[in-house]
Coordinates of C-alpha atoms in Angstrom, one line a residue:
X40 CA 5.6 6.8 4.7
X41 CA 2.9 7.8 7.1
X42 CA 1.0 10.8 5.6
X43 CA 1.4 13.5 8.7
X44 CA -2.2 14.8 7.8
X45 CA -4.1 11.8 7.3
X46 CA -5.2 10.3 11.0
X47 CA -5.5 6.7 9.0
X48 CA -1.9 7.0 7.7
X49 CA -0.8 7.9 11.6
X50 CA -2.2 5.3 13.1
X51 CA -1.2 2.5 10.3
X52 CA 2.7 3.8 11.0
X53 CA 2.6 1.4 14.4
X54 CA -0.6 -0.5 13.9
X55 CA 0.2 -3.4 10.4
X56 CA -3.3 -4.0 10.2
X57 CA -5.4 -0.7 10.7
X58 CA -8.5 -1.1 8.6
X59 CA -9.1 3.0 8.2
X60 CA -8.5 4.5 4.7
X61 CA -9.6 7.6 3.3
X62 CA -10.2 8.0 -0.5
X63 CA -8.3 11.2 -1.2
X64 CA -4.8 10.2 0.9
X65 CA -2.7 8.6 -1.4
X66 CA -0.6 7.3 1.0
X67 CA -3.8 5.3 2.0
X68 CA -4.1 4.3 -1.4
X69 CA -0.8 2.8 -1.7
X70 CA -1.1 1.0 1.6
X71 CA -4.7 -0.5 0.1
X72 CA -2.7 -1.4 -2.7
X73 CA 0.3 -3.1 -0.5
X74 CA -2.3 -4.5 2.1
X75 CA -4.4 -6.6 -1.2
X76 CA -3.1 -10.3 -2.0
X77 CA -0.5 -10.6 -4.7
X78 CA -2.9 -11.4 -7.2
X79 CA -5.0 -8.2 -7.0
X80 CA -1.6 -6.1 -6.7
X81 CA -0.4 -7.5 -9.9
X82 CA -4.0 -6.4 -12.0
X83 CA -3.3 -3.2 -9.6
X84 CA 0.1 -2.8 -11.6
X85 CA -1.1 -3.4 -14.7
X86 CA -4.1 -0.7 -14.4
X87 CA -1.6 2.1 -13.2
X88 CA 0.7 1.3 -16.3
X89 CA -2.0 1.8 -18.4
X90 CA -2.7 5.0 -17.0
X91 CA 0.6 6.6 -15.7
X92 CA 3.0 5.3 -18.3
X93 CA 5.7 3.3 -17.6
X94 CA 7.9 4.9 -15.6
X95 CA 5.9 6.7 -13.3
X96 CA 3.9 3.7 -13.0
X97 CA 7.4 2.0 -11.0
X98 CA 8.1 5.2 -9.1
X99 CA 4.8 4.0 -7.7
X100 CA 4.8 0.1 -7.6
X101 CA 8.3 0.7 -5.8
X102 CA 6.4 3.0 -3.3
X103 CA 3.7 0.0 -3.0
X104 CA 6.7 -3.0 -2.7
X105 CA 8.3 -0.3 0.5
X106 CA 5.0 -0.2 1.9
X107 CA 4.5 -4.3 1.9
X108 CA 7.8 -5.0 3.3
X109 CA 7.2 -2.1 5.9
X110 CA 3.7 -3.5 6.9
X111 CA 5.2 -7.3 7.0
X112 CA 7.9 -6.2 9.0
X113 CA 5.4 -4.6 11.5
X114 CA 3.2 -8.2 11.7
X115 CA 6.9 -10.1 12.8
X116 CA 7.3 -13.6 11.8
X117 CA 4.5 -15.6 11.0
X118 CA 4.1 -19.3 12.0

């Protein structure tokens, strides 16, 4: 999903845990969204709903759930 312009988005491709966003990358924005604990996704969700509609609001949460399991699959099995 890596954004090929945004340096952030580039490294964060091999690195789960790279702490560099940049505010007008939405591909960072989603990965700030997938990176946040469940609980802060889920008022996430509700806000984009609210202002997207319905169904572009899941074309986006399904971009978010891609980049979780991407990002979890980068940190490998934790103990």
């Amino acid at each position: 999903m890596a954004s090929v312009n945004c340096p952030d988005c580039t490294r964060a491709a091999s690195t789960w845990n790279w702490h560099g966003y940049r505010g007008d990358c939405p591909d960072c924005q989603i990965r700030a969204i997938a990176q946040a604990p469940r609980h802060l996704r889920e008022l996430r969700y509700d806000q984009i709903r609210r202002s997207l509609g319905e169904a572009d609001a899941q074309a986006l949460i399904a971009r978010v759930r891609e980049e979780h399991a991407r990002i979890k699959a980068l940190k490998g099995p934790q103990k």
